[in-house]
PDB file of C-alpha atoms and ligand atoms in Angstrom:
ATOM      1  CA  MET C   1      95.328 112.765 120.889  1.00  0.00           C
ATOM      2  CA  LEU C   2      97.861 111.519 118.406  1.00  0.00           C
ATOM      3  CA  ASP C   3      99.580 114.151 116.331  1.00  0.00           C
ATOM      4  CA  ARG C   4      99.160 113.895 112.597  1.00  0.00           C
ATOM      5  CA  ILE C   5     102.151 112.483 110.688  1.00  0.00           C
ATOM      6  CA  PHE C   6     103.108 113.955 107.310  1.00  0.00           C
ATOM      7  CA  LEU C   7     105.353 111.699 105.204  1.00  0.00           C
ATOM      8  CA  ILE C   8     107.701 113.619 102.925  1.00  0.00           C
ATOM      9  CA  GLY C   9     110.419 112.552 100.505  1.00  0.00           C
ATOM     10  CA  PHE C  10     111.395 112.338  96.871  1.00  0.00           C
ATOM     11  CA  MET C  11     109.201 110.695  94.213  1.00  0.00           C
ATOM     12  CA  GLY C  12     109.346 106.930  94.567  1.00  0.00           C
ATOM     13  CA  CYS C  13     110.625 106.845  98.166  1.00  0.00           C
ATOM     14  CA  GLY C  14     107.536 104.881  99.268  1.00  0.00           C
ATOM     15  CA  LYS C  15     105.435 107.497 101.083  1.00  0.00           C
ATOM     16  CA  SER C  16     102.059 106.104  99.952  1.00  0.00           C
ATOM     17  CA  THR C  17     103.113 102.468 100.306  1.00  0.00           C
ATOM     18  CA  ILE C  18     104.321 103.057 103.861  1.00  0.00           C
ATOM     19  CA  GLY C  19     101.286 105.178 104.776  1.00  0.00           C
ATOM     20  CA  LYS C  20      98.875 102.511 103.509  1.00  0.00           C
ATOM     21  CA  LYS C  21     100.755  99.738 105.266  1.00  0.00           C
ATOM     22  CA  LEU C  22     100.661 101.647 108.534  1.00  0.00           C
ATOM     23  CA  GLN C  23      96.940 102.140 108.117  1.00  0.00           C
ATOM     24  CA  GLU C  24      96.571  98.376 107.726  1.00  0.00           C
ATOM     25  CA  GLU C  25      98.775  97.657 110.709  1.00  0.00           C
ATOM     26  CA  ILE C  26      97.421 100.094 113.282  1.00  0.00           C
ATOM     27  CA  GLY C  27      94.145 101.263 111.817  1.00  0.00           C
ATOM     28  CA  LEU C  28      94.902 104.977 111.649  1.00  0.00           C
ATOM     29  CA  ASP C  29      93.216 106.919 108.866  1.00  0.00           C
ATOM     30  CA  PHE C  30      95.440 107.549 105.876  1.00  0.00           C
ATOM     31  CA  ALA C  31      95.286 109.966 102.946  1.00  0.00           C
ATOM     32  CA  ASP C  32      97.591 110.922 100.119  1.00  0.00           C
ATOM     33  CA  THR C  33      97.633 114.536  98.868  1.00  0.00           C
ATOM     34  CA  ASP C  34      98.004 113.452  95.213  1.00  0.00           C
ATOM     35  CA  SER C  35      95.001 111.094  95.400  1.00  0.00           C
ATOM     36  CA  TYR C  36      93.008 113.754  97.258  1.00  0.00           C
ATOM     37  CA  ILE C  37      93.737 116.255  94.452  1.00  0.00           C
ATOM     38  CA  GLU C  38      92.978 113.721  91.712  1.00  0.00           C
ATOM     39  CA  GLU C  39      89.607 112.991  93.306  1.00  0.00           C
ATOM     40  CA  GLU C  40      88.743 116.655  93.814  1.00  0.00           C
ATOM     41  CA  GLU C  41      89.689 117.524  90.235  1.00  0.00           C
ATOM     42  CA  GLY C  42      88.497 114.307  88.589  1.00  0.00           C
ATOM     43  CA  MET C  43      91.796 114.216  86.683  1.00  0.00           C
ATOM     44  CA  SER C  44      95.179 112.511  86.959  1.00  0.00           C
ATOM     45  CA  ILE C  45      98.168 114.526  88.226  1.00  0.00           C
ATOM     46  CA  ALA C  46      99.786 114.163  84.779  1.00  0.00           C
ATOM     47  CA  ASP C  47      96.691 115.684  83.117  1.00  0.00           C
ATOM     48  CA  ILE C  48      96.473 118.502  85.671  1.00  0.00           C
ATOM     49  CA  PHE C  49     100.114 119.406  84.898  1.00  0.00           C
ATOM     50  CA  LYS C  50      99.486 119.168  81.161  1.00  0.00           C
ATOM     51  CA  GLU C  51      96.191 121.029  80.992  1.00  0.00           C
ATOM     52  CA  LYS C  52      96.345 123.474  83.895  1.00  0.00           C
ATOM     53  CA  GLY C  53     100.045 123.784  84.657  1.00  0.00           C
ATOM     54  CA  GLU C  54     102.303 123.181  87.638  1.00  0.00           C
ATOM     55  CA  ILE C  55     101.354 126.381  89.527  1.00  0.00           C
ATOM     56  CA  TYR C  56      97.690 125.375  89.464  1.00  0.00           C
ATOM     57  CA  PHE C  57      98.680 121.957  90.870  1.00  0.00           C
ATOM     58  CA  ARG C  58     100.900 123.522  93.565  1.00  0.00           C
ATOM     59  CA  ASN C  59      97.998 125.732  94.711  1.00  0.00           C
ATOM     60  CA  LEU C  60      95.766 122.667  95.043  1.00  0.00           C
ATOM     61  CA  GLU C  61      98.530 120.907  96.955  1.00  0.00           C
ATOM     62  CA  THR C  62      98.742 123.732  99.517  1.00  0.00           C
ATOM     63  CA  LEU C  63      94.951 123.714  99.927  1.00  0.00           C
ATOM     64  CA  ALA C  64      94.932 119.927 100.345  1.00  0.00           C
ATOM     65  CA  LEU C  65      97.578 120.117 103.079  1.00  0.00           C
ATOM     66  CA  GLY C  66      95.464 122.511 105.082  1.00  0.00           C
ATOM     67  CA  ASN C  67      92.230 120.557 104.668  1.00  0.00           C
ATOM     68  CA  ILE C  68      93.218 116.938 104.831  1.00  0.00           C
ATOM     69  CA  LYS C  69      91.931 115.227 108.008  1.00  0.00           C
ATOM     70  CA  PRO C  70      93.501 111.756 108.455  1.00  0.00           C
ATOM     71  CA  GLU C  71      96.284 111.113 110.959  1.00  0.00           C
ATOM     72  CA  ILE C  72      98.741 109.736 108.385  1.00  0.00           C
ATOM     73  CA  VAL C  73      99.230 111.871 105.279  1.00  0.00           C
ATOM     74  CA  SER C  74     101.601 111.096 102.426  1.00  0.00           C
ATOM     75  CA  THR C  75     102.582 114.093 100.314  1.00  0.00           C
ATOM     76  CA  GLY C  76     103.889 114.743  96.805  1.00  0.00           C
ATOM     77  CA  GLY C  77     107.661 114.989  96.378  1.00  0.00           C
ATOM     78  CA  GLY C  78     107.487 118.718  95.665  1.00  0.00           C
ATOM     79  CA  ILE C  79     105.685 119.623  98.885  1.00  0.00           C
ATOM     80  CA  ILE C  80     108.808 121.209 100.408  1.00  0.00           C
ATOM     81  CA  GLU C  81     109.241 123.623  97.485  1.00  0.00           C
ATOM     82  CA  ARG C  82     106.917 126.095  99.251  1.00  0.00           C
ATOM     83  CA  SER C  83     107.900 127.205 102.733  1.00  0.00           C
ATOM     84  CA  GLU C  84     104.211 127.881 103.392  1.00  0.00           C
ATOM     85  CA  ASN C  85     103.577 124.136 103.046  1.00  0.00           C
ATOM     86  CA  ILE C  86     106.194 123.332 105.675  1.00  0.00           C
ATOM     87  CA  GLU C  87     104.554 125.781 108.077  1.00  0.00           C
ATOM     88  CA  ILE C  88     101.138 124.188 107.479  1.00  0.00           C
ATOM     89  CA  MET C  89     102.526 120.700 108.171  1.00  0.00           C
ATOM     90  CA  ARG C  90     104.323 121.888 111.334  1.00  0.00           C
ATOM     91  CA  LYS C  91     101.123 123.456 112.631  1.00  0.00           C
ATOM     92  CA  ARG C  92      99.016 120.406 111.868  1.00  0.00           C
ATOM     93  CA  GLY C  93     101.382 117.604 112.890  1.00  0.00           C
ATOM     94  CA  SER C  94     104.892 116.167 112.666  1.00  0.00           C
ATOM     95  CA  ILE C  95     107.005 115.679 109.579  1.00  0.00           C
ATOM     96  CA  VAL C  96     108.765 112.395 108.786  1.00  0.00           C
ATOM     97  CA  PHE C  97     111.258 112.294 105.903  1.00  0.00           C
ATOM     98  CA  LEU C  98     111.661 108.932 104.158  1.00  0.00           C
ATOM     99  CA  TYR C  99     115.159 109.026 102.710  1.00  0.00           C
ATOM    100  CA  THR C 100     115.980 106.791  99.744  1.00  0.00           C
ATOM    101  CA  ASP C 101     119.181 106.990  97.640  1.00  0.00           C
ATOM    102  CA  PHE C 102     118.941 108.388  94.126  1.00  0.00           C
ATOM    103  CA  SER C 103     120.158 105.121  92.595  1.00  0.00           C
ATOM    104  CA  GLU C 104     117.337 103.185  94.254  1.00  0.00           C
ATOM    105  CA  ILE C 105     114.749 105.820  93.251  1.00  0.00           C
ATOM    106  CA  SER C 106     115.986 105.645  89.636  1.00  0.00           C
ATOM    107  CA  ARG C 107     115.683 101.888  89.655  1.00  0.00           C
ATOM    108  CA  ARG C 108     112.138 101.997  91.030  1.00  0.00           C
ATOM    109  CA  LEU C 109     110.928 104.712  88.679  1.00  0.00           C
ATOM    110  CA  GLU C 110     112.523 103.345  85.509  1.00  0.00           C
ATOM    111  CA  GLY C 111     109.941 103.738  82.739  1.00  0.00           C
ATOM    112  CA  ASP C 112     107.517 105.698  84.939  1.00  0.00           C
ATOM    113  CA  GLN C 113     105.396 108.053  82.873  1.00  0.00           C
ATOM    114  CA  SER C 114     102.894 109.175  85.466  1.00  0.00           C
ATOM    115  CA  ARG C 115     105.164 111.708  87.183  1.00  0.00           C
ATOM    116  CA  PRO C 116     105.667 114.859  85.102  1.00  0.00           C
ATOM    117  CA  LEU C 117     108.885 115.859  86.897  1.00  0.00           C
ATOM    118  CA  TRP C 118     110.455 112.456  86.322  1.00  0.00           C
ATOM    119  CA  GLN C 119     110.247 113.018  82.537  1.00  0.00           C
ATOM    120  CA  GLN C 120     113.593 114.820  82.203  1.00  0.00           C
ATOM    121  CA  ASP C 121     117.201 113.775  81.679  1.00  0.00           C
ATOM    122  CA  MET C 122     119.026 111.949  84.491  1.00  0.00           C
ATOM    123  CA  ASP C 123     121.369 114.868  85.293  1.00  0.00           C
ATOM    124  CA  SER C 124     118.445 117.249  85.823  1.00  0.00           C
ATOM    125  CA  LYS C 125     116.687 114.692  88.020  1.00  0.00           C
ATOM    126  CA  LYS C 126     119.829 114.279  90.130  1.00  0.00           C
ATOM    127  CA  VAL C 127     120.097 118.067  90.528  1.00  0.00           C
ATOM    128  CA  LEU C 128     116.444 118.149  91.651  1.00  0.00           C
ATOM    129  CA  PHE C 129     117.084 115.265  94.067  1.00  0.00           C
ATOM    130  CA  ASP C 130     120.129 116.977  95.656  1.00  0.00           C
ATOM    131  CA  HIS C 131     118.359 120.318  95.909  1.00  0.00           C
ATOM    132  CA  ARG C 132     115.329 118.760  97.562  1.00  0.00           C
ATOM    133  CA  ALA C 133     117.278 116.437  99.875  1.00  0.00           C
ATOM    134  CA  LEU C 134     118.468 119.507 101.787  1.00  0.00           C
ATOM    135  CA  LYS C 135     114.940 120.842 102.048  1.00  0.00           C
ATOM    136  CA  TYR C 136     113.458 117.539 103.262  1.00  0.00           C
ATOM    137  CA  LYS C 137     116.171 117.309 105.920  1.00  0.00           C
ATOM    138  CA  ALA C 138     115.622 120.866 107.076  1.00  0.00           C
ATOM    139  CA  ALA C 139     111.853 120.396 107.305  1.00  0.00           C
ATOM    140  CA  ALA C 140     111.854 117.004 109.032  1.00  0.00           C
ATOM    141  CA  ASP C 141     111.136 116.301 112.689  1.00  0.00           C
ATOM    142  CA  TYR C 142     112.279 112.711 112.064  1.00  0.00           C
ATOM    143  CA  ILE C 143     114.257 111.009 109.303  1.00  0.00           C
ATOM    144  CA  ILE C 144     113.921 107.340 108.380  1.00  0.00           C
ATOM    145  CA  ASP C 145     116.619 105.908 106.126  1.00  0.00           C
ATOM    146  CA  THR C 146     114.684 103.433 103.963  1.00  0.00           C
ATOM    147  CA  ASN C 147     117.642 102.062 101.990  1.00  0.00           C
ATOM    148  CA  ASN C 148     117.906  98.278 102.069  1.00  0.00           C
ATOM    149  CA  LYS C 149     114.939  98.013 104.408  1.00  0.00           C
ATOM    150  CA  LYS C 150     111.709  96.096 104.005  1.00  0.00           C
ATOM    151  CA  VAL C 151     108.340  97.829 104.248  1.00  0.00           C
ATOM    152  CA  LEU C 152     107.735  96.152 107.613  1.00  0.00           C
ATOM    153  CA  ASP C 153     111.043  97.469 109.023  1.00  0.00           C
ATOM    154  CA  ILE C 154     110.122 100.982 107.942  1.00  0.00           C
ATOM    155  CA  THR C 155     106.616 100.844 109.421  1.00  0.00           C
ATOM    156  CA  ALA C 156     108.153  99.496 112.655  1.00  0.00           C
ATOM    157  CA  GLU C 157     110.384 102.599 112.811  1.00  0.00           C
ATOM    158  CA  LEU C 158     107.422 104.814 112.097  1.00  0.00           C
ATOM    159  CA  LYS C 159     105.383 103.149 114.833  1.00  0.00           C
ATOM    160  CA  ALA C 160     108.228 103.776 117.287  1.00  0.00           C
ATOM    161  CA  ILE C 161     108.178 107.457 116.301  1.00  0.00           C
ATOM    162  CA  ILE C 162     104.409 107.634 116.763  1.00  0.00           C
ATOM    163  CA  HIS C 163     104.727 105.929 120.132  1.00  0.00           C
ATOM    164  CA  LYS C 164     107.394 108.373 121.262  1.00  0.00           C
ATOM    165  CA  HIS C 165     105.213 111.192 120.151  1.00  0.00           C
ATOM    166  CA  LYS C 166     102.315 110.083 122.314  1.00  0.00           C
ATOM    167  CA  GLU C 167     104.398 110.114 125.503  1.00  0.00           C
TER     168      GLU C 167
HETATM  169  C1  LIG P   1     105.883 115.631  92.318  1.00  0.00           C
HETATM  170  C2  LIG P   1     105.719 114.379  92.884  1.00  0.00           C
HETATM  171  C3  LIG P   1     104.514 113.558  92.683  1.00  0.00           C
HETATM  172  C4  LIG P   1     103.302 114.450  92.340  1.00  0.00           C
HETATM  173  C5  LIG P   1     103.642 115.358  91.204  1.00  0.00           C
HETATM  174  C6  LIG P   1     104.814 116.283  91.521  1.00  0.00           C
HETATM  175  C7  LIG P   1     107.151 116.353  92.560  1.00  0.00           C
HETATM  176  O1  LIG P   1     104.213 112.778  93.841  1.00  0.00           O
HETATM  177  O2  LIG P   1     102.918 115.206  93.464  1.00  0.00           O
HETATM  178  O3  LIG P   1     103.933 114.566  90.098  1.00  0.00           O
HETATM  179  O4  LIG P   1     107.203 117.577  92.373  1.00  0.00           O
HETATM  180  O5  LIG P   1     108.117 115.685  92.981  1.00  0.00           O
HETATM  181  P1  LIG P   1     105.110 111.520  94.355  1.00  0.00           P
HETATM  182  O6  LIG P   1     106.197 112.072  95.210  1.00  0.00           O
HETATM  183  O7  LIG P   1     104.137 110.704  95.142  1.00  0.00           O
HETATM  184  O8  LIG P   1     105.609 110.819  93.159  1.00  0.00           O
END
């Protein structure tokens, strides 16, 4: 049986886009922890942060990771902030880090208001990015550099990883 793949990486690196595309291409089931939480709670992530707080959201995120069934799972950018989450992902599958430069992330998320942790000054966001980059790298079984690549190139790399994994 194919191992589950968890996609990790900073906000805006394309985890959900790549996961969905892969689902289209090879028909594996796909889920996104943020969408799973939004459905369970009947609220947007921004509203959960605002009304219930980040710790409440992080607890839901850990629960989602343990329960989610599909073979391809995209995760929220903060998933690596809890070592418990990394252990859950390791037990349940393999971890693929989608690396995107900060400048490209900033370009993509310009004007974004849906991500509570993107609503801070640029210096703080860069500090968060650098701090997390180390954690994504440490957690990852595989790293895909997504800079200057098209979605199809990235899914091709992911398919090669999945293929290797099946051997
Ligand atoms: C977060 C990233 C978001 C979402 C929440 C918190 C983070 O997901 O889980 O806003 O801590 O980086 P994306 O990485 O899909 O934007």
